[in-house]
Short mmCIF file of C-alpha atoms and ligand atoms in Angstrom, two decimals:
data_model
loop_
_atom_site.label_atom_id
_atom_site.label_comp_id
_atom_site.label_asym_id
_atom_site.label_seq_id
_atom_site.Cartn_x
_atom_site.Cartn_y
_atom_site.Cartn_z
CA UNK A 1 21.20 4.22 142.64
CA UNK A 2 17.75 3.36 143.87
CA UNK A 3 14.82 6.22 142.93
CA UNK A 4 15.11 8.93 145.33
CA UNK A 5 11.24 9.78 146.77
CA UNK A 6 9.90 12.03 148.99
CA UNK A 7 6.60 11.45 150.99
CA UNK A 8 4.45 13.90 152.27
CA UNK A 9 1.72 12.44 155.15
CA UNK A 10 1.17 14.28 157.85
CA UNK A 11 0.43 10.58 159.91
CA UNK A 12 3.85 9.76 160.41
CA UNK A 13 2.83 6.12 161.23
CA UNK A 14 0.88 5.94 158.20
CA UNK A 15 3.86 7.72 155.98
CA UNK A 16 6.67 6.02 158.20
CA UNK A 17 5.12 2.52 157.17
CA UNK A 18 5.55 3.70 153.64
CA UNK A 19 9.19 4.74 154.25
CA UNK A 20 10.15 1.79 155.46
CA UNK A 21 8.24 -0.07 152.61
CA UNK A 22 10.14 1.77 150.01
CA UNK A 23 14.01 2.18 151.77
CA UNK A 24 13.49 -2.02 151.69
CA UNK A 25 12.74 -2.19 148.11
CA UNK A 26 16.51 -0.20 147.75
CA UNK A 27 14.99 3.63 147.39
CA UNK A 28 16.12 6.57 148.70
CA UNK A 29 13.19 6.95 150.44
CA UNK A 30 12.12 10.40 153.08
CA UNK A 31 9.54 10.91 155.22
CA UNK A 32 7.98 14.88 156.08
CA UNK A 33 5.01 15.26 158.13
CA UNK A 34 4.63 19.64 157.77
CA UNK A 35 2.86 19.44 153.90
CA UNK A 36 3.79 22.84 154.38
CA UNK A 37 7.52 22.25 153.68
CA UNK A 38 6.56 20.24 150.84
CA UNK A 39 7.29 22.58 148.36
CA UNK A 40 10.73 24.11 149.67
CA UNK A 41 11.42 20.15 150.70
CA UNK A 42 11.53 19.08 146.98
CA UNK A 43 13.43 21.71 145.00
CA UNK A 44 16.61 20.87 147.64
CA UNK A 45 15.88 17.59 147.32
CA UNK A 46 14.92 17.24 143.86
CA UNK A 47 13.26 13.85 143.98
CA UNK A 48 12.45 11.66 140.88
CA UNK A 49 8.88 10.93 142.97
CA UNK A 50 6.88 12.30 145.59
CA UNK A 51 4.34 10.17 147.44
CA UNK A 52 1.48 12.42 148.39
CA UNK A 53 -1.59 12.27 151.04
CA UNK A 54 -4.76 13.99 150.18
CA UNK A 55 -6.37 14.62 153.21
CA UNK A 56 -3.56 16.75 155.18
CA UNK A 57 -4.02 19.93 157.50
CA UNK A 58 -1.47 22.87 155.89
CA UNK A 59 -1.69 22.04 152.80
CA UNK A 60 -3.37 19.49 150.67
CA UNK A 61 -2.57 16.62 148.62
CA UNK A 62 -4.43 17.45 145.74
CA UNK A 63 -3.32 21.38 146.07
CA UNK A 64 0.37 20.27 146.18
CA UNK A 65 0.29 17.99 143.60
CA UNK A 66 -1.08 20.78 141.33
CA UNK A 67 1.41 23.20 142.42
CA UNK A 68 4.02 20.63 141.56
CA UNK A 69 2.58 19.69 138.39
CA UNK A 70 2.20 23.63 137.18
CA UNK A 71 5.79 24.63 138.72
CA UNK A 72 8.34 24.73 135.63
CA UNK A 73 11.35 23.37 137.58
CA UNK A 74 9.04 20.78 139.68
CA UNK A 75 6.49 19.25 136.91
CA UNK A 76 8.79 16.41 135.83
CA UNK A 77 8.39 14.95 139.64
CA UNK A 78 6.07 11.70 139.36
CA UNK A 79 3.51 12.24 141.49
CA UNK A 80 1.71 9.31 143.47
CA UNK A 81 -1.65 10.19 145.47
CA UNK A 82 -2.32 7.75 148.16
CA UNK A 83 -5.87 8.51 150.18
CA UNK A 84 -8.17 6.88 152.54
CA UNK A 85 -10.53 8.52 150.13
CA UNK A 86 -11.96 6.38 147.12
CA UNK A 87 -14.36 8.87 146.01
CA UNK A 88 -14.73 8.50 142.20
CA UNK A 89 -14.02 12.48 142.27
CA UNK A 90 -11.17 12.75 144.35
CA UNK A 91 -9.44 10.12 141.77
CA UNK A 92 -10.51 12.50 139.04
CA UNK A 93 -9.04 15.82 140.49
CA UNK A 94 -5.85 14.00 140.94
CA UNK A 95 -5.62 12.93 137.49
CA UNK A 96 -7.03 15.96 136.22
CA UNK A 97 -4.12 18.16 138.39
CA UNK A 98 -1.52 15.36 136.71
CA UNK A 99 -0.84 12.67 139.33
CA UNK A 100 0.68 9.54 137.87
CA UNK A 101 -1.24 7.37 140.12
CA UNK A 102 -3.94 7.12 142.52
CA UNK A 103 -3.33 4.77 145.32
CA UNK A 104 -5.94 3.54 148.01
CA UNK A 105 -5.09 3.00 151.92
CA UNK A 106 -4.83 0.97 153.35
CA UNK A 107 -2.75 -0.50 150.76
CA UNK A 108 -1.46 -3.66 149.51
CA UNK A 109 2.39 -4.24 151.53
CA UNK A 110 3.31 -6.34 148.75
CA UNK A 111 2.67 -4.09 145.93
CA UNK A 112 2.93 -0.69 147.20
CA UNK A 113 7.03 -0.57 146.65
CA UNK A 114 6.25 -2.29 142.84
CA UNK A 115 3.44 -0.06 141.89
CA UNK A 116 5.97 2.99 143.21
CA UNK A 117 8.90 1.58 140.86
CA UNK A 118 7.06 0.95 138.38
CA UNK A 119 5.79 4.50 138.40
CA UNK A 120 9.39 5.84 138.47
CA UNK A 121 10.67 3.90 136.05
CA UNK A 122 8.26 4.78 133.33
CA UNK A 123 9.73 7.35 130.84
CA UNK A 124 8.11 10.81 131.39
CA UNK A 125 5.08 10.67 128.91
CA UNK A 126 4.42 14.54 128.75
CA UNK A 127 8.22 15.02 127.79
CA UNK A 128 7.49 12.88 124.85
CA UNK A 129 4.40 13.63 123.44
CA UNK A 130 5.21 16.16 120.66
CA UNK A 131 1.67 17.59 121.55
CA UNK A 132 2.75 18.87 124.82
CA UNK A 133 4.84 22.17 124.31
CA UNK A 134 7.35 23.62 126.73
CA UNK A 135 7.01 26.69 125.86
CA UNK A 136 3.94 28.75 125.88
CA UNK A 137 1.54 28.16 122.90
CA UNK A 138 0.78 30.47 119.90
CA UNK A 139 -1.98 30.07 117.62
CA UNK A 140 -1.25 30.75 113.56
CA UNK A 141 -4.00 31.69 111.37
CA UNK A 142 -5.76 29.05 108.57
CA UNK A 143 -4.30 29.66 104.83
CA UNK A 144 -7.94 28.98 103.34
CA UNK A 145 -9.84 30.45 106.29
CA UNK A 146 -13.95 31.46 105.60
CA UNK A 147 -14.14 32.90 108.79
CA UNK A 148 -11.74 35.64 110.27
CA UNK A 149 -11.15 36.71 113.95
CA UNK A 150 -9.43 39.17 115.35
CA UNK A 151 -9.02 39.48 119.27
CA UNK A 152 -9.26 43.40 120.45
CA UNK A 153 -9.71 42.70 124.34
CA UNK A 154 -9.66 39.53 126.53
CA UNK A 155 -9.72 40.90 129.81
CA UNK A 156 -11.62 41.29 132.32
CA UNK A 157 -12.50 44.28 134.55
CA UNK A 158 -9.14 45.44 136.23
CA UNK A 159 -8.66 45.65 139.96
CA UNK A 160 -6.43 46.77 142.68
CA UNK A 161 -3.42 44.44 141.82
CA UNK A 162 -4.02 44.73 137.46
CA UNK A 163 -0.53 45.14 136.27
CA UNK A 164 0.45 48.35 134.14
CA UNK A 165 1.19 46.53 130.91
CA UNK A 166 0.86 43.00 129.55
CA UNK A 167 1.89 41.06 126.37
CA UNK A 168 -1.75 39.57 125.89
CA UNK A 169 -3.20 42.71 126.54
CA UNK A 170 -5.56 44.83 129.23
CA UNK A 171 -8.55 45.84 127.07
CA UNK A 172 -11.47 44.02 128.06
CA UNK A 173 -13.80 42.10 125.51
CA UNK A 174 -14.14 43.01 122.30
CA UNK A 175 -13.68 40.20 119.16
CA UNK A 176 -14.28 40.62 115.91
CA UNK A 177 -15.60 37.71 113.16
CA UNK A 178 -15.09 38.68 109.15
CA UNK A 179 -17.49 36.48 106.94
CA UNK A 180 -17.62 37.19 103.28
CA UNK A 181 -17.77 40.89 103.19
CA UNK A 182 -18.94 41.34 106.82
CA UNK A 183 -17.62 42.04 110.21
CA UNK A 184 -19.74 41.46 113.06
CA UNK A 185 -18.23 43.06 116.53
CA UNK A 186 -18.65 40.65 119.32
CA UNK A 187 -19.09 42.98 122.72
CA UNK A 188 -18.30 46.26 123.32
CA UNK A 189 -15.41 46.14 126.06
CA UNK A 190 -12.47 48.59 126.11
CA UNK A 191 -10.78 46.82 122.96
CA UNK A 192 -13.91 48.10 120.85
CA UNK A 193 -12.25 52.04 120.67
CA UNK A 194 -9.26 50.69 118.85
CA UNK A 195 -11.57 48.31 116.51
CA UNK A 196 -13.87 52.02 115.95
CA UNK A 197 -10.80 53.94 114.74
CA UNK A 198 -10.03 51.39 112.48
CA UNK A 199 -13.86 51.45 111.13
CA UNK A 200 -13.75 55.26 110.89
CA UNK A 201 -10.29 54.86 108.83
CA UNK A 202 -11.73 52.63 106.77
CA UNK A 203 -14.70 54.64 106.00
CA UNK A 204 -17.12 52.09 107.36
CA UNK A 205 -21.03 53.09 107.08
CA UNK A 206 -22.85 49.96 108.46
CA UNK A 207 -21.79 48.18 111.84
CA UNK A 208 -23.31 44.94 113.29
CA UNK A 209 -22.51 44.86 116.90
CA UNK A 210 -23.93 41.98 119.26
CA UNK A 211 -23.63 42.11 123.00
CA UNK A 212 -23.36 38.92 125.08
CA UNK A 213 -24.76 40.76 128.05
CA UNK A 214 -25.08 44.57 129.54
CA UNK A 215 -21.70 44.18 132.49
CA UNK A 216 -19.31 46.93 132.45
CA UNK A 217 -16.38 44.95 130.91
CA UNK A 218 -19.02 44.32 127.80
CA UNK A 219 -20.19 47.53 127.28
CA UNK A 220 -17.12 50.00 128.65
CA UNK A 221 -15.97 50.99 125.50
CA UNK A 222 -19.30 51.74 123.82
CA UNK A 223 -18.77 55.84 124.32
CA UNK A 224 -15.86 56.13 122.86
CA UNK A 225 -17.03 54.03 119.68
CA UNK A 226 -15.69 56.41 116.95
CA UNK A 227 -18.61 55.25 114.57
CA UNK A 228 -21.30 56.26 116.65
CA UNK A 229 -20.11 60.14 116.43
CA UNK A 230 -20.02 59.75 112.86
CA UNK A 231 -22.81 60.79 111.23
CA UNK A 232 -24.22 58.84 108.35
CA UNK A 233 -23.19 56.04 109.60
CA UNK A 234 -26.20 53.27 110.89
CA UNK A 235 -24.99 50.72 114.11
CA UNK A 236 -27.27 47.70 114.84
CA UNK A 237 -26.44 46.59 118.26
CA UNK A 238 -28.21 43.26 119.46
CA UNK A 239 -28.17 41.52 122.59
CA UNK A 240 -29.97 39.21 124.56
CA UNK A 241 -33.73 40.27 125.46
CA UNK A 242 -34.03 40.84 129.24
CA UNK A 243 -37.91 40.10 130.55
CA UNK A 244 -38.13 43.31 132.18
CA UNK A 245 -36.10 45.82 130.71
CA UNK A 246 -36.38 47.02 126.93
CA UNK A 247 -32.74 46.92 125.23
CA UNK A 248 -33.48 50.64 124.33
CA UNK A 249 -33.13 51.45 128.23
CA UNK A 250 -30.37 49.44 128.47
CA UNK A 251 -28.39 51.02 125.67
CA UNK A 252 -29.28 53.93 126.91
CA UNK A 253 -27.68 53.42 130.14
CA UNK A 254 -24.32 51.94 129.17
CA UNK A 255 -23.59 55.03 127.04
CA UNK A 256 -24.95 57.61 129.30
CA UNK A 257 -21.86 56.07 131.44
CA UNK A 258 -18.78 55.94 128.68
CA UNK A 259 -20.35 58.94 126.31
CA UNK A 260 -17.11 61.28 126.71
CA UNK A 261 -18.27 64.94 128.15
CA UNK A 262 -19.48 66.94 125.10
CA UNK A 263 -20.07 63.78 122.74
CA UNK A 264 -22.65 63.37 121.26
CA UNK A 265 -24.49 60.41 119.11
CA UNK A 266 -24.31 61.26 115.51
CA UNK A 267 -25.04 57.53 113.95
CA UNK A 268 -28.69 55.94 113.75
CA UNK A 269 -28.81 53.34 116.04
CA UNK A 270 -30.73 50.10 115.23
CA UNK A 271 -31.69 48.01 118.33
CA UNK A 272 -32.26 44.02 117.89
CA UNK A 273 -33.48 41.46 120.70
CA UNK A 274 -32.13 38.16 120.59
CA UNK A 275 -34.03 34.83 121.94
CA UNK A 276 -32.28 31.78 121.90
CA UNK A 277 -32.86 30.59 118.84
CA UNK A 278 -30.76 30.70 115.00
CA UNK A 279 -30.57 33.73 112.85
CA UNK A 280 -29.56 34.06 109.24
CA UNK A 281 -27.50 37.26 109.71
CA UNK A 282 -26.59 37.62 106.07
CA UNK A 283 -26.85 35.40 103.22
CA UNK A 284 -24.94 32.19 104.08
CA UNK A 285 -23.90 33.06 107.42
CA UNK A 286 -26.22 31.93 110.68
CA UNK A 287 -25.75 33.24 114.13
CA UNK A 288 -26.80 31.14 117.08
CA UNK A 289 -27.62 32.96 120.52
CA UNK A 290 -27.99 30.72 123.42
CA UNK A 291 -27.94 31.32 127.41
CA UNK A 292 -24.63 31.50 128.93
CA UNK A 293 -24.28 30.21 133.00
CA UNK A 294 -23.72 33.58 133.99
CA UNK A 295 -25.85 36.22 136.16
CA UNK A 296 -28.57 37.75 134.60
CA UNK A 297 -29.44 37.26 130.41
CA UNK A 298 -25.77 36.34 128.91
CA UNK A 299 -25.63 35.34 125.45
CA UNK A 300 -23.14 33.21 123.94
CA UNK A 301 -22.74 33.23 120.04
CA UNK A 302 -22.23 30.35 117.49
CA UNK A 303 -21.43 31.80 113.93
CA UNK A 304 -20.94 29.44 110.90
CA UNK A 305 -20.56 30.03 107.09
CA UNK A 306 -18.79 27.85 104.82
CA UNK A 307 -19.19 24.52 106.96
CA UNK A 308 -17.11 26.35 109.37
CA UNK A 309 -18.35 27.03 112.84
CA UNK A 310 -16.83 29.68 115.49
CA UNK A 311 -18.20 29.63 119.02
CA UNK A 312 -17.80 33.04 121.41
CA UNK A 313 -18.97 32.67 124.84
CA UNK A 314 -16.75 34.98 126.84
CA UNK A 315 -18.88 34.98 130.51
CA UNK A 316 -19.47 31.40 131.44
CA UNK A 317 -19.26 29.09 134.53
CA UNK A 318 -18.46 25.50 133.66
CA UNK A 319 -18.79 23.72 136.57
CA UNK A 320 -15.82 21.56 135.51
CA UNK A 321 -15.07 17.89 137.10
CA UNK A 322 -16.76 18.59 140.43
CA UNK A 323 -19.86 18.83 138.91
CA UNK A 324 -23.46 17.33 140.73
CA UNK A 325 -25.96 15.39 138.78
CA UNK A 326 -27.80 18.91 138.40
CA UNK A 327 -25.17 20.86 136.70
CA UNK A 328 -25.15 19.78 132.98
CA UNK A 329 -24.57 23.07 131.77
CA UNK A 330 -21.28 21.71 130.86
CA UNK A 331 -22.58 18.87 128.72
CA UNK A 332 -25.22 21.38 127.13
CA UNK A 333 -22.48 23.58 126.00
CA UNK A 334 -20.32 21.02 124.59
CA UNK A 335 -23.35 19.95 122.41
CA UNK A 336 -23.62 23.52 121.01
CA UNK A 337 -20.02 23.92 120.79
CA UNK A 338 -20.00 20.13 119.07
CA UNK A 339 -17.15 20.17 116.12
CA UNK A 340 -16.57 23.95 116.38
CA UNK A 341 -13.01 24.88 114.43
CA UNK A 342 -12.82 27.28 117.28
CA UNK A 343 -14.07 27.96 120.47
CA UNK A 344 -13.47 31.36 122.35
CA UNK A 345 -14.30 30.48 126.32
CA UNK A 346 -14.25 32.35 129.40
CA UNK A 347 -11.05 31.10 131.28
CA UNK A 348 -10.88 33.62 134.06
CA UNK A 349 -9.08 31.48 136.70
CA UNK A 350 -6.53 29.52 137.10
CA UNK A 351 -8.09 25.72 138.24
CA UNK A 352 -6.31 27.01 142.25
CA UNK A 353 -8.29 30.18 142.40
CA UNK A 354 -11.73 28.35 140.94
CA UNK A 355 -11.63 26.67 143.72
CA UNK A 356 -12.27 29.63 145.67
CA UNK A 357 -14.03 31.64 143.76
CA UNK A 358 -17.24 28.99 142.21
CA UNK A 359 -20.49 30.42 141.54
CA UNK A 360 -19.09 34.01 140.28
CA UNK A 361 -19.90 32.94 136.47
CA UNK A 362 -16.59 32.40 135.64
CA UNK A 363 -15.12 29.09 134.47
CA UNK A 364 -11.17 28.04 135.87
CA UNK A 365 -9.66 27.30 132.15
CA UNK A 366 -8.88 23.59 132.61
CA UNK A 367 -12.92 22.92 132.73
CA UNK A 368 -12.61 25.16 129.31
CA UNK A 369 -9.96 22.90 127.98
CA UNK A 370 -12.50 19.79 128.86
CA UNK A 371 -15.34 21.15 127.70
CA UNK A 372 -13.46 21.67 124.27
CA UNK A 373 -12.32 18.26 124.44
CA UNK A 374 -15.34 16.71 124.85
CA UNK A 375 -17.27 18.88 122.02
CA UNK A 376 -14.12 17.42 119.56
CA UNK A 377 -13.38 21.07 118.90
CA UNK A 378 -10.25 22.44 116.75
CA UNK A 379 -9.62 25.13 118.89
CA UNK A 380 -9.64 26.94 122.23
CA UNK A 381 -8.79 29.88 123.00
CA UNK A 382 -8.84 30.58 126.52
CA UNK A 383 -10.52 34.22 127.09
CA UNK A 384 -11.72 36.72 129.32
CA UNK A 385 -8.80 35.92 131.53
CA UNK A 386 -8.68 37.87 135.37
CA UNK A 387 -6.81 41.19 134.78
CA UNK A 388 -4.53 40.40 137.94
CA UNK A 389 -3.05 37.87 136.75
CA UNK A 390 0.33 39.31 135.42
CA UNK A 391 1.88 37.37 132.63
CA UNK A 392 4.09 34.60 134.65
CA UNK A 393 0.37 33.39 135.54
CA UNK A 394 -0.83 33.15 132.20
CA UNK A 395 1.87 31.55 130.54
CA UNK A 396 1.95 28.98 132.68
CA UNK A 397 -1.63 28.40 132.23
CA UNK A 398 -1.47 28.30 128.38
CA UNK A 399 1.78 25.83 128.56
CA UNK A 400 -0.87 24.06 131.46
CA UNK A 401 -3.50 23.72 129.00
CA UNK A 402 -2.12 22.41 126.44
CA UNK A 403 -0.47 19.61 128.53
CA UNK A 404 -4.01 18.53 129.61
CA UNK A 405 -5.38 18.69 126.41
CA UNK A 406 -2.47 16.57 125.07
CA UNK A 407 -3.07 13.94 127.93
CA UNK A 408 -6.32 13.68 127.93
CA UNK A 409 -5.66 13.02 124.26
CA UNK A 410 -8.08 15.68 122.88
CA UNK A 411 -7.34 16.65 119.23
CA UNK A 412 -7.34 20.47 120.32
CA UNK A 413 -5.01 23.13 119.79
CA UNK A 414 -5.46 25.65 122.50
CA UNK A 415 -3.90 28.66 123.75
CA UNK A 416 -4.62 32.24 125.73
CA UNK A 417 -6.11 35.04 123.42
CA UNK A 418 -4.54 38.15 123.14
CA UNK A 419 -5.01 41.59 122.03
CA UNK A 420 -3.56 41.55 118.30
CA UNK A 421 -4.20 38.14 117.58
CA UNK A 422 -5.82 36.75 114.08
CA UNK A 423 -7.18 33.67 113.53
CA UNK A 424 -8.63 32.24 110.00
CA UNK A 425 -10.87 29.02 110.36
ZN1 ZN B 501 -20.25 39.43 133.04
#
């Protein structure tokens, strides 16, 4: 039996022609005009190909090809993109979303059945590749690791639709990096009151806390930071310096609004402000602030000891594929990032909802998979993730970005973080 196909054009003389092109070369071939239908269209129908427009009122090409390409039951559909369009962009997206091939209009009548076949009959590379998992993927910790991590929050701020519980967590940021002897606390999100009782357990007198910047996810669990009612007990904090605001005001505010009702501060409190520049935060082991894309001053951190090199940066837009001669922030990062064992990137949105939502300061997590990529990093993990998203979402985007990593052929082992996890690197 011939390949079966369904096309989706909404020009039915444009997508008829096609028809008619492939039902002579022997396929199965169907025509729908309502992109719309698409979606329903295909999981009756089950077709080894679909044939996709880009440009296409309802629903788009490029939109539908993603949603086929992220769908469990649907993602082993070829998908061909055929546009007017021959913007070098447009050809990227479609690649970038997982179309098997990018075809021009008007296009060749003797080829365009050959290049279909020829499509169809290639054996599904993802469902080779070893590299691309089917199930969602889990990061194990190093044997010989010189640097340890260990995820407390990942979130961000919840909303209206925040589900009530969730395997990779709802505590928002809060990371911790062991070097040598020392732990230095990365933010101060919800996940940092867990990480305090800990400290307090383990009898803890000197703290080294760094904020990326002063937003409530970053600073919301700062109050109820056991260690800073203990008394005895000295807390450096450091974070970015802002040019008109001293951090001591700025402290000040974010625990005037978590300090429960009656508590009090019992530690000393050191205050530090960063520039962008390299500090040696203990012997051995240098800490790198630089500016994050992200409103106001955002830090991200590189830390390195022992040749090995960790990268947090949990709040920043990567402008991703799209990107105008102007943005290079992505390209800037990547050369900080460059070689990393493991880099911790804001991933808030799935590559659909970016879309939607640019310019927030929040990065969809397929541009954090490519920035990763092209820094020849380790690892990713994909942080900072929306707290809406319940966990169907982000299992499908961790299974998602590992496939892209594995076809773009970057030597990266990525997944989501999640409250609980350890890493050695
Ligand atoms: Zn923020």
């Amino acid at each position: 039996m011939g390949l079966k196909v369904l096309i989706v054009d909404d020009d039915d003389i444009a997508g008829g022609l096609s028809r008619d092109l492939l039902k002579d070369a022997g396929m199965d071939a169907e025509l729908i005009t309502n992109s719309l239908k698409a979606i329903d269209t295909l999981r009756e129908m089950r077709p080894d190909m679909a044939v996709l427009d880009i440009l296409m009122p309802g629903i788009d090409g490029l939109s539908l090809c993603h949603k086929i390409k992220t769908d469990p039951e649907l993602r082993f559909i070829k998908v061909v993109m055929v546009s007017g369009k021959s913007f070098e962009a447009d050809k990227q997206r479609a690649r970038q979303y997982g179309a098997d091939l990018f075809i021009e209009k008007p296009y060749n009548i003797e080829s365009f059945a050959s290049q279909i076949a020829e499509v169809g009959g290639r054996k599904d590379k993802t469902a080779e590749t070893p590299a691309a998992p089917a199930s969602v993927p889990q990061m194990k910790s190093g044997a010989d690791a010189a640097l340890q991590i260990a995820i407390y929050g990942a979130r961000g701020i919840p909303g209206q639709k925040t589900p009530t519980s969730s395997a990779y967590g709802l505590k928002t940021s809060c990371v911790t990096i062991d070097a040598g002897d020392r732990k230095f606390i990365f933010d101060a999100g919800t996940g940092i009151v867990q990480l305090g009782a800990e400290l307090a357990l383990s009898g803890a007198k000197e703290i080294f806390l760094f904020l990326t910047h002063f937003h409530p996810d970053h600073t919301r669990g700062l109050g109820e930071f056991q260690p800073l009612h203990t008394a005895g007990c000295s807390i450096h904090i450091s974070a970015g310096k802002e040019p008109d605001r001293p951090l001591q005001d700025l402290v000040t505010e974010a625990l005037e609004a978590t300090l429960p009702a009656g508590a009090s501060v019992e530690a000393e409190i050191q205050l530090h402000e960063l520039f962008e520049q390299v500090y040696e935060v203990c012997p051995g082991v240098n800490l790198t602030s630089f500016y994050a894309n992200h409103p106001g001053t955002t830090l991200g951190f590189v830390v390195q000891a022992n040749d090995r090199k960790v990268v947090f940066c949990p709040d920043s837009e990567l402008y991703g594929e799209g990107a105008t001669a102007l943005q290079d922030y992505d390209d800037r990062l990547a050369r900080i990032a460059q070689g990393a064992d493991l880099i911790i990137h804001d991933g808030r949105y799935t590559a659909e909802d970016y879309r939607t939502i640019k310019n927030s300061g929040h990065s969809s997590f397929v541009s954090a998979v490519h920035m990763a990529g092209k820094a020849g990093a380790k690892r990713l993990l994909i942080f900072h993730m929306d707290s809406q998203y319940p966990d169907d979402v982000l299992d499908r985007m961790g299974v998602e970005a590992a496939r892209v990593a594995a076809e773009r052929g970057y030597k990266l082992e990525v997944a989501l973080a999640r409250e609980g996890l350890k890493i050695g690197v």
